[in-house]
Amino acid sequence: MSDNHEPEKISIPNGRQGLIAKIAEKAVKTNSETILGIGDDAAVINSGNLRTLVSTDMFVEGIHFNLVYTPLKHLGWKVISAAISDIIAMNAQPKQVMVSIAVSNILMQSQILEIYEGIHLACNHYHVDLAGGDITSAMRGLTICVTAIGTAKEDDIVYRNGARPTDLICVTGNLGGAYMGLQLLERERSVFESTGVQPKLDNNDYILRRQLRPEAQIELLDYFKKKEIKPTSMIDLSTGLADELMNLCRASDMGCEIFEERIPIADETKKMAEEFGITPVVAALNGGEDYEMLFTIELKEYEKIKDNDFFTLIGSINTADKGSYIVMNDGNMMPLSDSFNSSN
Amino acid sequence: MSDNHEPEKISIPNGRQGLIAKIAEKAVKTNSETILGIGDDAAVINSGNLRTLVSTDMFVEGIHFNLVYTPLKHLGWKVISAAISDIIAMNAQPKQVMVSIAVSNILMQSQILEIYEGIHLACNHYHVDLAGGDITSAMRGLTICVTAIGTAKEDDIVYRNGARPTDLICVTGNLGGAYMGLQLLERERSVFESTGVQPKLDNNDYILRRQLRPEAQIELLDYFKKKEIKPTSMIDLSTGLADELMNLCRASDMGCEIFEERIPIADETKKMAEEFGITPVVAALNGGEDYEMLFTIELKEYEKIKDNDFFTLIGSINTADKGSYIVMNDGNMMPLSDSFNSSN
């Protein structure tokens, strides 16, 4: 099962991880073609000389998006970006998507087609094919389920569990922007609903785009190929850095050390975080939906990557007994957990 | 896009088929691996020496199932059966399923696990692997999205569009049972809701099982292999016989002639149809969710199949100009349309 979006909003009774573990336990593997089932960003299937990777994500109105401020075209773009991000996180090339939509009669056909306009745009941009799906009625609300399919050579696939001591921890782009965009949209929505004052969204294009129209890190695949680098582990940041880094460390049975000063945060994100009284690094550690890539590479690759302007080296992997922590700018070492609390 | 369940309940504004056509039109194919996208029971992907088939179906509470009378375990079984039925309809072996569930807090963890109990049962029965998925919260209701994945040799795949004049039209099992089971459940539910009288479901096990716990026709794959028969076209009966036969004829650009007396209907189905004042053949033609297989084979295969107790020969394919009709027992020829009306 792939990890989900915005963990703070997910409240599956008694804990989602425990539930998934119980389900995975009973999922007997009967086909030798199923190389990997539940447990990473995507399932891995043996299809002869290649591997087929499949991942499914569900996006629910009121949980993952709010139609009050989400343009339908952006929504279509976003669900495709989020879905193929899971395939990229396995170092595989996304090739097809299947999109299923359950929609109530409140949406008109023209609005459904607007969602698909965003889907087509994203498909063209990422060179993936919309290969099928399902459209059905719903009593209420809009639910979108996207299955992303990709291919990779067996030796190229990167799992979550390959991180080893001294490996360098890297993250693409910058973090916390999508989260601050969401905070801004939520604030303006609630102001509008209680006072009728029109939303003030000017000059916040960057963080709004991070939230409403995120980009999947597909160029990273070519970068790795060109540089002849194979990450030792990789995961996409659908939830926050803290949560996903812990997922990666747990899967690899490792600990880690990262540095506050190294965590990439855009100026626009910092500015908005300060406006909200949120410590920027907390937004970066806990905020989801950036769809950046978190990966580890061997120390010996350092020379190859040191001058790149694509991703940032934020720390390194330790043995599990050393624990997982972030070194703050003041020198304090704070333990990391799935959700980082700066007052830990 | 795969065809859906219970067409009578689907009310996507301005027509679902038109909507899908508009979406398909803009779905540009950029990857040579995508052999077939939107338009059949499943997408077909070139994965080297084999073909990978992928299909996605969405099941929505209040549209496709009613939790008032659907045992959760049966629901889990049913969504898997329905999903892999699309792969079987391409003459391909289902291998994996991905299950995504959006669920409100009304369901407890134990209830979610009950759904998965049915999913695991079905996976074991059909020898498919639960390879992943997603679990997320929903504001209201339960939505399940199942992606089924299968494999086939290139030459074995059967599409909808291969029916040719004189081909024999065959259907597995018997029809209309799931529909009559639904009518019974709906009647007892509404009696219970208005009067408090407990449902009377005794002695109706057969049609209830057809509705609540349908079987996918996976044995058909082995039958074809053993008999060395390759159907010229195939489709699964998720909606009614009339609708799916028209889908098959339209895809093949053909017409057809079927015979009322040949349409297989179980005694239990006939009995319940009569109780409801429904002509049994109308239940068979219009009722969905039987998940039987409708296929055509060349006339020359007749000797091989004539004594089988697996499926029934119900008619033959004509050129399109001859139209599509059913020969009634009284000799009248009634035109077929997506939804058959006996007073046509």
XYZ file of C-alpha atoms in Angstrom:
688
model
C 0.000 0.000 0.000
C 1.414 3.372 -0.855
C 1.608 5.950 1.845
C -0.966 8.600 1.752
C -1.384 12.320 1.649
C -1.784 14.772 4.499
C -1.547 12.362 7.385
C -3.007 14.918 9.752
C -6.362 14.564 8.033
C -6.409 10.812 7.929
C -8.173 9.223 10.831
C -8.769 5.595 9.970
C -9.908 4.157 13.280
C -7.182 2.652 15.461
C -4.316 3.527 13.175
C -3.834 3.069 9.472
C -0.410 1.427 9.650
C -1.640 -1.284 12.006
C -4.592 -1.901 9.739
C -2.392 -2.234 6.661
C -0.076 -4.598 8.538
C -3.021 -6.826 9.421
C -4.190 -6.871 5.813
C -0.686 -7.496 4.435
C -0.205 -10.395 6.838
C -3.077 -12.318 5.278
C -2.209 -11.435 1.688
C -0.799 -14.769 0.526
C 1.399 -14.570 -2.581
C 0.366 -17.336 -4.964
C 1.812 -16.076 -8.257
C 5.547 -16.128 -8.796
C 5.137 -13.049 -11.014
C 4.275 -10.951 -7.954
C 7.781 -9.923 -6.953
C 6.663 -7.354 -4.405
C 3.168 -6.782 -3.076
C 2.141 -4.508 -0.217
C 4.911 -2.472 1.388
C 6.614 -0.055 -0.980
C 5.536 2.806 -3.258
C 4.396 0.367 -5.938
C 3.868 -3.328 -6.542
C 6.508 -5.011 -8.703
C 5.418 -7.608 -11.238
C 7.624 -9.836 -13.350
C 6.576 -9.438 -16.958
C 9.352 -11.345 -18.649
C 12.358 -9.260 -19.581
C 11.028 -6.180 -17.786
C 9.301 -5.411 -14.517
C 5.866 -3.811 -14.408
C 5.219 -1.464 -11.488
C 1.709 -0.627 -10.374
C 0.495 1.823 -7.754
C -2.970 3.025 -6.786
C -3.994 6.218 -4.971
C -7.399 7.458 -3.955
C -8.309 11.139 -3.700
C -11.444 12.049 -1.786
C -13.297 15.366 -1.754
C -13.194 16.918 1.706
C -10.163 14.829 2.662
C -7.568 15.350 -0.066
C -9.039 18.358 -1.824
C -11.658 21.017 -1.345
C -13.576 21.991 -4.468
C -14.193 25.463 -3.010
C -10.668 26.528 -3.940
C -9.369 23.739 -6.158
C -9.731 24.462 -9.878
C -10.931 21.236 -11.517
C -8.228 21.331 -14.166
C -5.548 21.605 -11.477
C -7.170 18.720 -9.625
C -6.845 16.526 -12.709
C -3.192 17.536 -13.050
C -2.498 16.930 -9.382
C -3.933 13.407 -9.124
C -1.822 12.288 -12.090
C 1.326 13.913 -10.670
C 0.731 12.305 -7.284
C 0.056 8.884 -8.788
C 3.064 8.699 -11.115
C 5.260 10.008 -8.287
C 4.936 6.534 -6.695
C 6.305 4.902 -9.849
C 9.182 7.387 -10.096
C 9.973 6.616 -6.443
C 10.848 3.069 -7.570
C 13.216 4.523 -10.229
C 10.796 3.300 -12.900
C 9.402 5.076 -15.939
C 5.656 5.772 -15.629
C 3.913 4.684 -18.825
C 0.160 4.499 -18.272
C -2.522 5.687 -15.889
C -6.032 4.365 -15.290
C -8.417 6.937 -13.818
C -11.657 6.052 -12.042
C -14.063 8.759 -10.967
C -17.153 8.526 -8.768
C -19.126 11.731 -9.039
C -22.460 13.021 -7.774
C -24.938 14.750 -10.033
C -23.855 18.131 -8.660
C -20.986 18.177 -11.162
C -21.998 18.816 -14.742
C -20.485 16.991 -17.680
C -18.492 20.111 -18.578
C -16.944 20.065 -15.110
C -16.010 16.407 -15.369
C -14.375 17.225 -18.696
C -12.441 20.030 -16.978
C -10.930 17.470 -14.611
C -9.985 15.389 -17.648
C -8.466 18.449 -19.298
C -5.988 18.566 -16.424
C -5.508 14.806 -16.665
C -4.751 15.030 -20.403
C -2.370 17.969 -19.816
C -0.459 16.013 -17.180
C -0.403 12.879 -19.344
C 1.083 14.839 -22.227
C 3.585 16.568 -19.959
C 4.823 13.353 -18.365
C 4.465 11.236 -21.528
C 2.098 8.759 -19.928
C -1.028 7.347 -21.565
C -4.512 7.475 -20.115
C -5.288 3.814 -20.776
C -8.690 3.375 -19.157
C -10.667 3.597 -15.967
C -14.228 3.880 -14.834
C -16.802 6.653 -14.443
C -19.642 6.080 -12.062
C -22.227 7.963 -10.053
C -21.865 8.721 -6.367
C -24.482 9.753 -3.861
C -22.297 12.626 -2.685
C -18.909 14.138 -3.337
C -16.157 13.402 -5.812
C -13.715 10.509 -5.465
C -10.872 9.876 -7.889
C -8.807 6.712 -7.962
C -5.667 6.681 -10.102
C -3.652 3.577 -10.920
C -0.218 4.338 -12.321
C 1.716 1.729 -14.277
C 5.381 1.846 -15.172
C 8.272 -0.291 -16.301
C 11.876 -0.773 -15.263
C 14.700 -3.202 -15.790
C 15.022 -5.534 -12.829
C 18.401 -4.113 -11.787
C 17.237 -0.506 -11.934
C 14.405 -0.767 -9.414
C 15.016 1.093 -6.166
C 13.174 -0.054 -3.051
C 12.700 1.635 0.295
C 14.766 -0.846 2.166
C 18.234 -0.415 0.655
C 19.674 2.442 2.760
C 22.970 1.564 4.485
C 25.195 3.366 7.042
C 27.124 6.371 5.619
C 24.693 6.659 2.670
C 23.911 10.288 1.839
C 20.306 11.450 2.283
C 19.122 13.707 -0.513
C 15.906 15.533 -1.274
C 14.850 17.213 -4.522
C 13.482 20.757 -4.777
C 12.255 22.415 -1.626
C 9.845 21.465 1.120
C 6.825 22.787 2.981
C 5.484 24.895 0.109
C 2.420 22.767 -0.598
C 1.581 22.730 3.099
C 1.801 26.515 3.439
C -0.266 26.885 0.262
C -2.935 24.741 1.901
C -2.833 26.817 5.097
C -3.324 29.997 3.063
C -6.228 28.534 1.065
C -7.889 27.206 4.217
C -7.541 30.544 5.998
C -8.981 32.531 3.103
C -11.815 30.035 2.735
C -12.788 30.330 6.380
C -12.518 34.145 6.284
C -14.711 34.163 3.197
C -17.253 31.809 4.756
C -17.553 33.754 8.004
C -17.265 37.346 6.729
C -17.840 37.257 2.964
C -14.461 38.991 2.461
C -12.951 37.902 -0.866
C -9.812 35.741 -0.615
C -6.453 37.557 -0.779
C -4.251 35.250 -2.774
C -2.073 37.844 -4.552
C 1.693 37.440 -4.537
C 1.451 33.917 -3.281
C 1.585 32.211 -6.644
C 4.505 30.004 -5.706
C 3.074 28.266 -2.654
C -0.384 28.080 -4.243
C 1.101 26.346 -7.258
C 2.960 23.963 -4.950
C -0.379 22.997 -3.387
C -2.690 23.072 -6.382
C -0.449 22.028 -9.251
C 2.505 20.022 -7.921
C 5.105 18.565 -10.283
C 6.227 14.946 -10.210
C 10.040 14.626 -10.240
C 10.209 12.720 -13.503
C 13.445 14.410 -14.650
C 15.233 12.679 -11.793
C 15.041 9.373 -13.723
C 17.094 10.819 -16.574
C 19.505 12.464 -14.158
C 20.265 9.123 -12.470
C 20.682 7.445 -15.829
C 23.010 10.148 -17.155
C 25.138 10.204 -14.022
C 25.057 6.405 -13.736
C 23.811 6.616 -10.171
C 21.478 4.104 -8.618
C 20.055 5.307 -5.304
C 20.211 2.734 -2.512
C 16.655 3.637 -1.428
C 13.960 6.090 -2.487
C 10.481 7.264 -1.444
C 8.310 10.150 -2.592
C 7.222 12.907 -0.233
C 3.460 12.589 -0.377
C 3.406 13.123 3.380
C 6.037 15.149 5.260
C 9.805 14.660 5.277
C 9.811 13.381 8.881
C 7.156 10.750 8.182
C 8.654 9.522 4.900
C 12.221 9.520 6.219
C 11.047 7.372 9.121
C 9.270 5.057 6.642
C 12.488 4.717 4.683
C 14.620 4.156 7.815
C 12.168 1.601 9.211
C 12.085 -0.305 5.912
C 15.897 -0.282 5.776
C 16.259 -0.961 9.520
C 18.486 2.092 9.827
C 18.732 5.361 11.740
C 19.625 8.780 10.337
C 21.015 12.207 11.037
C 19.797 15.243 9.121
C 20.610 18.927 9.561
C 18.114 21.759 9.927
C 20.404 24.141 8.026
C 20.453 21.795 5.027
C 16.689 21.426 4.615
C 15.668 23.304 1.471
C 12.814 25.737 2.060
C 11.761 28.397 -0.468
C 11.691 32.036 0.657
C 7.963 32.209 -0.152
C 7.348 29.229 2.117
C 9.394 30.771 4.950
C 7.523 34.070 4.624
C 4.098 32.429 4.788
C 5.136 30.139 7.645
C 6.205 33.169 9.638
C 2.887 34.884 8.861
C 1.146 31.841 10.351
C 3.513 31.609 13.326
C 4.796 28.246 12.117
C 8.522 27.469 12.335
C 9.496 26.937 8.661
C 11.417 23.726 9.365
C 8.298 22.281 11.008
C 6.326 23.016 7.832
C 9.073 21.261 5.863
C 9.209 18.244 8.175
C 5.484 17.747 8.678
C 3.847 19.284 5.599
C 2.747 16.839 2.916
C 2.047 16.910 -0.813
C 5.326 18.369 -2.037
C 5.870 15.247 -4.165
C 9.611 15.799 -4.011
C 11.836 12.717 -3.916
C 13.745 11.560 -0.862
C 16.555 9.130 -1.635
C 19.855 7.799 -0.392
C 23.022 7.256 -2.404
C 26.346 5.709 -1.541
C 29.008 8.040 -0.136
C 31.338 7.163 -3.018
C 28.945 8.934 -5.430
C 29.534 12.272 -3.709
C 31.890 13.617 -6.384
C 29.273 12.982 -9.074
C 26.519 14.888 -7.316
C 28.211 17.646 -5.329
C 27.556 20.405 -7.886
C 24.023 19.483 -8.884
C 21.265 22.076 -8.643
C 18.530 19.452 -8.620
C 18.602 18.137 -5.079
C 20.129 18.852 -1.684
C 22.181 16.651 0.586
C 20.511 16.896 3.991
C 22.254 14.240 6.077
C 23.330 10.644 6.246
C 22.199 7.174 7.278
C 23.285 5.599 10.568
C 22.844 2.203 12.107
C 19.464 1.830 13.807
C 20.923 1.843 17.323
C 22.099 5.447 16.842
C 18.484 6.550 16.379
C 17.020 9.121 13.975
C 17.403 12.805 14.673
C 17.723 16.275 13.266
C 20.596 18.563 14.301
C 19.038 21.970 14.849
C 20.811 25.218 14.005
C 21.431 25.826 17.706
C 23.286 22.520 17.953
C 20.480 20.652 19.716
C 19.722 17.158 18.473
C 15.990 16.510 18.229
C 14.656 12.978 17.791
C 12.642 12.486 14.612
C 9.283 10.776 14.651
C 6.574 10.358 12.020
C 5.290 13.773 12.912
C 7.996 16.175 14.067
C 7.244 18.355 17.049
C 9.755 21.161 17.562
C 8.980 21.211 21.263
C 9.975 17.523 21.570
C -13.004 2.353 -19.801
C -14.710 -0.775 -18.720
C -18.432 -0.904 -18.792
C -20.133 -0.589 -15.522
C -22.602 -2.279 -13.260
C -26.332 -1.804 -13.045
C -26.777 0.748 -15.793
C -30.209 1.670 -14.532
C -28.643 3.290 -11.507
C -25.983 5.225 -13.348
C -26.964 8.736 -14.157
C -23.844 10.611 -15.165
C -25.268 13.811 -16.624
C -25.851 13.805 -20.384
C -24.871 10.225 -20.946
C -21.884 8.250 -19.807
C -20.976 6.810 -23.226
C -20.802 10.268 -24.796
C -18.643 11.474 -21.942
C -16.235 8.548 -22.282
C -16.027 9.118 -26.043
C -15.063 12.765 -25.451
C -12.388 11.732 -22.951
C -11.045 8.950 -25.185
C -10.801 11.336 -28.123
C -8.269 13.509 -26.301
C -6.304 10.622 -24.815
C -3.193 10.783 -27.001
C -1.136 7.585 -27.058
C 2.523 8.496 -26.628
C 4.001 5.173 -25.507
C 4.342 2.352 -27.986
C 3.850 -0.074 -25.097
C 0.216 0.996 -24.815
C -1.305 -1.442 -27.295
C -4.893 -0.697 -26.349
C -6.175 2.107 -24.145
C -9.781 3.090 -23.557
C -12.422 0.973 -25.275
C -12.410 -2.665 -24.163
C -12.717 -4.546 -20.874
C -9.076 -3.874 -20.050
C -6.077 -1.934 -21.281
C -3.405 -3.991 -23.041
C 0.246 -3.199 -22.399
C 3.263 -4.657 -24.158
C 5.636 -5.964 -21.523
C 8.095 -7.775 -23.747
C 7.263 -11.402 -24.430
C 3.878 -11.139 -22.720
C 1.019 -8.673 -22.581
C -0.080 -7.089 -19.322
C -3.798 -6.342 -19.001
C -5.107 -3.793 -16.554
C -8.659 -2.878 -15.633
C -10.106 -0.614 -12.949
C -13.598 -0.623 -11.418
C -15.118 1.599 -8.790
C -17.822 0.453 -6.359
C -19.761 3.131 -4.519
C -22.036 2.708 -1.504
C -25.604 3.611 -2.371
C -24.927 3.087 -6.092
C -23.363 -0.358 -6.439
C -24.129 -1.786 -3.025
C -26.252 -1.128 0.008
C -24.633 -1.892 3.347
C -28.058 -2.509 4.883
C -28.186 -5.955 3.301
C -24.692 -6.559 1.957
C -22.489 -8.571 4.331
C -19.056 -6.912 4.309
C -17.260 -10.179 3.626
C -19.455 -10.791 0.585
C -18.778 -7.241 -0.579
C -15.029 -7.920 -0.512
C -15.556 -11.121 -2.479
C -17.817 -9.420 -4.996
C -15.554 -6.489 -5.873
C -12.676 -8.886 -6.588
C -14.897 -11.168 -8.702
C -16.227 -8.198 -10.668
C -12.767 -6.740 -11.225
C -11.021 -9.899 -12.425
C -14.013 -10.637 -14.653
C -12.777 -7.820 -16.934
C -9.391 -9.537 -17.296
C -10.997 -12.932 -17.995
C -13.127 -11.202 -20.657
C -9.886 -10.558 -22.578
C -9.016 -14.286 -22.316
C -6.184 -13.361 -19.962
C -5.167 -14.854 -16.624
C -5.792 -12.488 -13.696
C -2.681 -12.360 -11.512
C -2.874 -9.394 -9.144
C -5.365 -6.942 -7.704
C -4.805 -3.554 -6.100
C -7.600 -2.466 -3.760
C -8.190 1.119 -2.670
C -10.786 1.938 -0.057
C -12.145 5.301 1.052
C -14.110 4.886 4.247
C -15.855 7.155 6.734
C -15.342 6.822 10.459
C -18.691 5.041 10.759
C -16.979 1.770 9.875
C -14.804 0.304 12.593
C -11.449 -1.299 11.924
C -12.987 -4.731 12.482
C -15.508 -4.004 9.738
C -12.820 -2.900 7.304
C -11.007 -6.148 8.089
C -14.235 -8.048 7.330
C -14.216 -6.556 3.830
C -10.609 -7.688 3.484
C -11.554 -11.146 4.711
C -13.775 -11.450 1.640
C -11.015 -9.974 -0.516
C -8.483 -12.524 0.775
C -10.979 -15.367 0.277
C -11.590 -14.335 -3.314
C -7.864 -13.854 -3.971
C -7.152 -17.373 -2.701
C -10.046 -18.822 -4.677
C -9.022 -17.200 -7.957
C -5.261 -17.475 -7.318
C -4.659 -13.754 -7.609
C -2.409 -11.718 -5.307
C -3.486 -8.635 -3.389
C -0.473 -6.563 -4.396
C -1.257 -3.166 -2.899
C -3.692 -0.313 -2.817
C -4.616 2.594 -0.623
C -6.747 3.129 2.466
C -8.018 6.599 3.129
C -10.721 8.437 5.029
C -13.912 9.679 3.447
C -16.392 12.241 4.704
C -19.260 9.834 4.048
C -19.884 6.397 2.662
C -17.672 3.626 1.451
C -15.974 3.597 -1.952
C -13.848 0.728 -3.204
C -11.663 0.903 -6.301
C -10.164 -2.334 -7.590
C -7.480 -2.549 -10.258
C -7.077 -6.015 -11.714
C -3.887 -7.006 -13.541
C -3.409 -10.044 -15.726
C -1.192 -11.508 -18.388
C -1.698 -13.203 -21.726
C 0.294 -14.175 -24.779
C -0.258 -11.680 -27.566
C -2.064 -14.207 -29.769
C -4.413 -15.335 -27.015
C -5.994 -11.960 -26.264
C -9.648 -11.683 -27.262
C -11.067 -8.238 -27.973
C -14.650 -7.085 -28.321
C -14.341 -6.277 -31.952
C -13.626 -9.647 -33.545
C -17.146 -11.042 -34.084
C -17.870 -11.971 -37.719
C -21.010 -13.147 -39.590
C -22.085 -16.749 -38.789
C -20.089 -16.732 -35.512
C -21.976 -18.471 -32.721
C -23.027 -16.372 -29.728
C -22.520 -18.135 -26.389
C -23.157 -17.249 -22.790
C -21.940 -19.045 -19.657
C -24.145 -20.048 -16.732
C -27.557 -18.445 -16.458
C -28.841 -14.900 -16.478
C -31.045 -12.554 -14.481
C -30.389 -14.172 -11.104
C -28.325 -11.338 -9.636
C -30.979 -8.865 -10.755
C -33.830 -10.793 -9.134
C -31.736 -11.172 -5.978
C -31.384 -7.402 -5.902
C -35.136 -6.897 -6.387
C -35.836 -9.234 -3.469
C -33.314 -7.510 -1.195
C -34.652 -4.081 -2.110
C -38.243 -5.136 -1.479
C -37.476 -6.646 1.912
C -35.419 -3.592 2.853
C -38.268 -1.224 2.040
C -40.822 -3.422 3.835
C -38.539 -3.489 6.871
C -38.005 0.263 6.787
C -41.702 1.101 6.506
C -43.233 -1.594 8.718
C -40.413 -3.072 10.816
C -41.303 -6.536 9.500
C -38.176 -8.704 9.373
C -36.975 -9.622 5.862
C -38.165 -12.948 4.444
C -35.188 -14.301 2.568
C -35.714 -18.032 3.167
C -35.560 -20.427 0.232
C -34.039 -17.800 -2.003
C -30.413 -18.704 -1.425
C -29.645 -19.109 -5.098
C -30.639 -15.658 -6.349
C -29.279 -14.002 -3.197
C -25.928 -15.677 -3.777
C -26.016 -14.539 -7.406
C -26.405 -10.945 -6.205
C -24.223 -10.924 -3.114
C -21.480 -13.393 -3.947
C -21.129 -13.710 -7.724
C -18.475 -15.959 -9.254
C -16.058 -14.830 -11.941
C -15.894 -17.296 -14.853
C -12.220 -18.093 -14.433
C -12.617 -21.800 -15.387
C -13.539 -20.668 -18.886
C -9.872 -19.827 -19.538
C -8.838 -23.442 -18.983
C -11.783 -24.708 -21.007
C -10.728 -22.662 -24.039
C -7.141 -23.803 -23.640
C -8.069 -27.471 -23.337
C -10.446 -27.346 -26.304
C -8.026 -25.193 -28.313
C -10.733 -22.632 -28.960
C -10.066 -18.938 -29.263
C -13.274 -16.895 -29.151
C -13.533 -14.255 -31.870
C -14.865 -11.720 -29.344
C -15.724 -11.656 -25.647
C -17.207 -9.338 -23.003
C -18.325 -9.906 -19.433
C -21.915 -9.386 -18.339
C -21.493 -6.684 -15.712
C -24.588 -5.004 -17.142
C -27.410 -6.903 -18.881
C -27.163 -9.245 -21.853
C -28.898 -6.759 -24.176
C -26.517 -3.928 -23.280
C -23.329 -6.005 -23.475
C -24.363 -7.794 -26.667
C -24.958 -4.406 -28.267
C -21.543 -3.247 -27.012
C -19.961 -6.290 -28.605
C -21.891 -5.873 -31.885
C -21.096 -2.156 -32.070
C -17.371 -2.795 -31.451
C -17.375 -5.505 -34.134
C -19.621 -3.498 -36.488
C -22.003 -6.432 -36.680
C -25.644 -7.340 -36.066
C -27.006 -10.411 -34.324
C -29.898 -12.783 -33.890
C -30.586 -14.481 -30.570
C -33.470 -16.718 -29.485
C -35.620 -16.271 -26.392
C -35.938 -20.041 -25.960
C -32.143 -20.399 -25.825
C -31.515 -17.836 -23.090
C -30.493 -19.690 -19.915
C -32.521 -18.670 -16.885
C -32.496 -20.604 -13.593
C -35.818 -21.855 -12.190
C -35.264 -19.804 -9.034
C -34.853 -16.686 -11.154
C -38.022 -17.424 -13.157
C -39.996 -18.001 -9.970
C -38.923 -14.733 -8.397
C -39.437 -12.807 -11.654
C -43.007 -14.091 -11.791
C -43.544 -13.082 -8.163
C -42.483 -9.555 -9.138
C -44.542 -9.556 -12.352
C -41.365 -9.311 -14.440
C -41.070 -11.378 -17.639
C -38.059 -13.639 -16.920
C -36.420 -12.947 -20.275
C -36.539 -9.211 -19.510
C -34.690 -9.838 -16.242
C -32.103 -11.833 -18.212
C -31.719 -9.199 -20.934
C -31.671 -6.120 -18.712
C -30.441 -7.339 -15.335
C -26.797 -6.697 -14.540
C -24.130 -8.173 -12.279
C -24.322 -11.818 -13.333
C -20.639 -11.641 -14.348
C -21.210 -14.435 -16.825
C -19.201 -14.348 -20.061
C -20.659 -13.504 -23.450
C -18.494 -14.599 -26.364
C -18.554 -15.552 -30.008
C -16.785 -18.474 -31.647
C -16.422 -19.520 -35.240
C -19.109 -21.831 -36.631
C -16.474 -24.441 -37.436
C -15.885 -24.947 -33.687
C -19.444 -26.196 -33.222
C -18.469 -29.865 -32.982
C -16.030 -29.097 -30.172
C -18.558 -27.279 -28.018
C -21.901 -28.860 -28.752
C -21.960 -31.146 -25.697
C -20.520 -28.761 -23.128
C -22.420 -28.061 -19.919
C -20.574 -24.817 -19.304
C -22.255 -22.376 -21.654
C -25.240 -22.069 -23.951
C -25.404 -21.201 -27.611
C -28.005 -18.435 -27.856
C -27.734 -17.198 -31.442
C -25.399 -16.009 -34.155
C -23.726 -12.918 -35.568
C -25.044 -11.173 -38.688
C -23.820 -8.337 -40.824
C -24.725 -4.953 -39.354
C -27.313 -4.177 -42.042
C -29.470 -7.078 -40.821
C -29.823 -5.405 -37.418
C -29.829 -6.944 -33.948
C -32.871 -8.749 -32.664
C -34.261 -11.469 -30.474
C -36.634 -14.096 -31.849
C -39.355 -14.502 -29.231
C -41.012 -17.821 -28.472
C -44.136 -16.676 -30.336
C -42.063 -16.117 -33.473
C -42.015 -12.335 -33.211
C -38.693 -10.627 -33.874
C -37.989 -7.866 -31.389
C -35.201 -5.369 -32.024
C -32.511 -5.340 -29.335
C -31.292 -2.122 -27.799
C -29.023 -1.376 -24.835
C -32.000 -1.803 -22.579
C -34.542 -4.310 -23.836
C -38.202 -3.398 -23.559
C -40.571 -6.302 -24.126
C -43.266 -3.896 -25.317
C -40.952 -2.566 -28.076
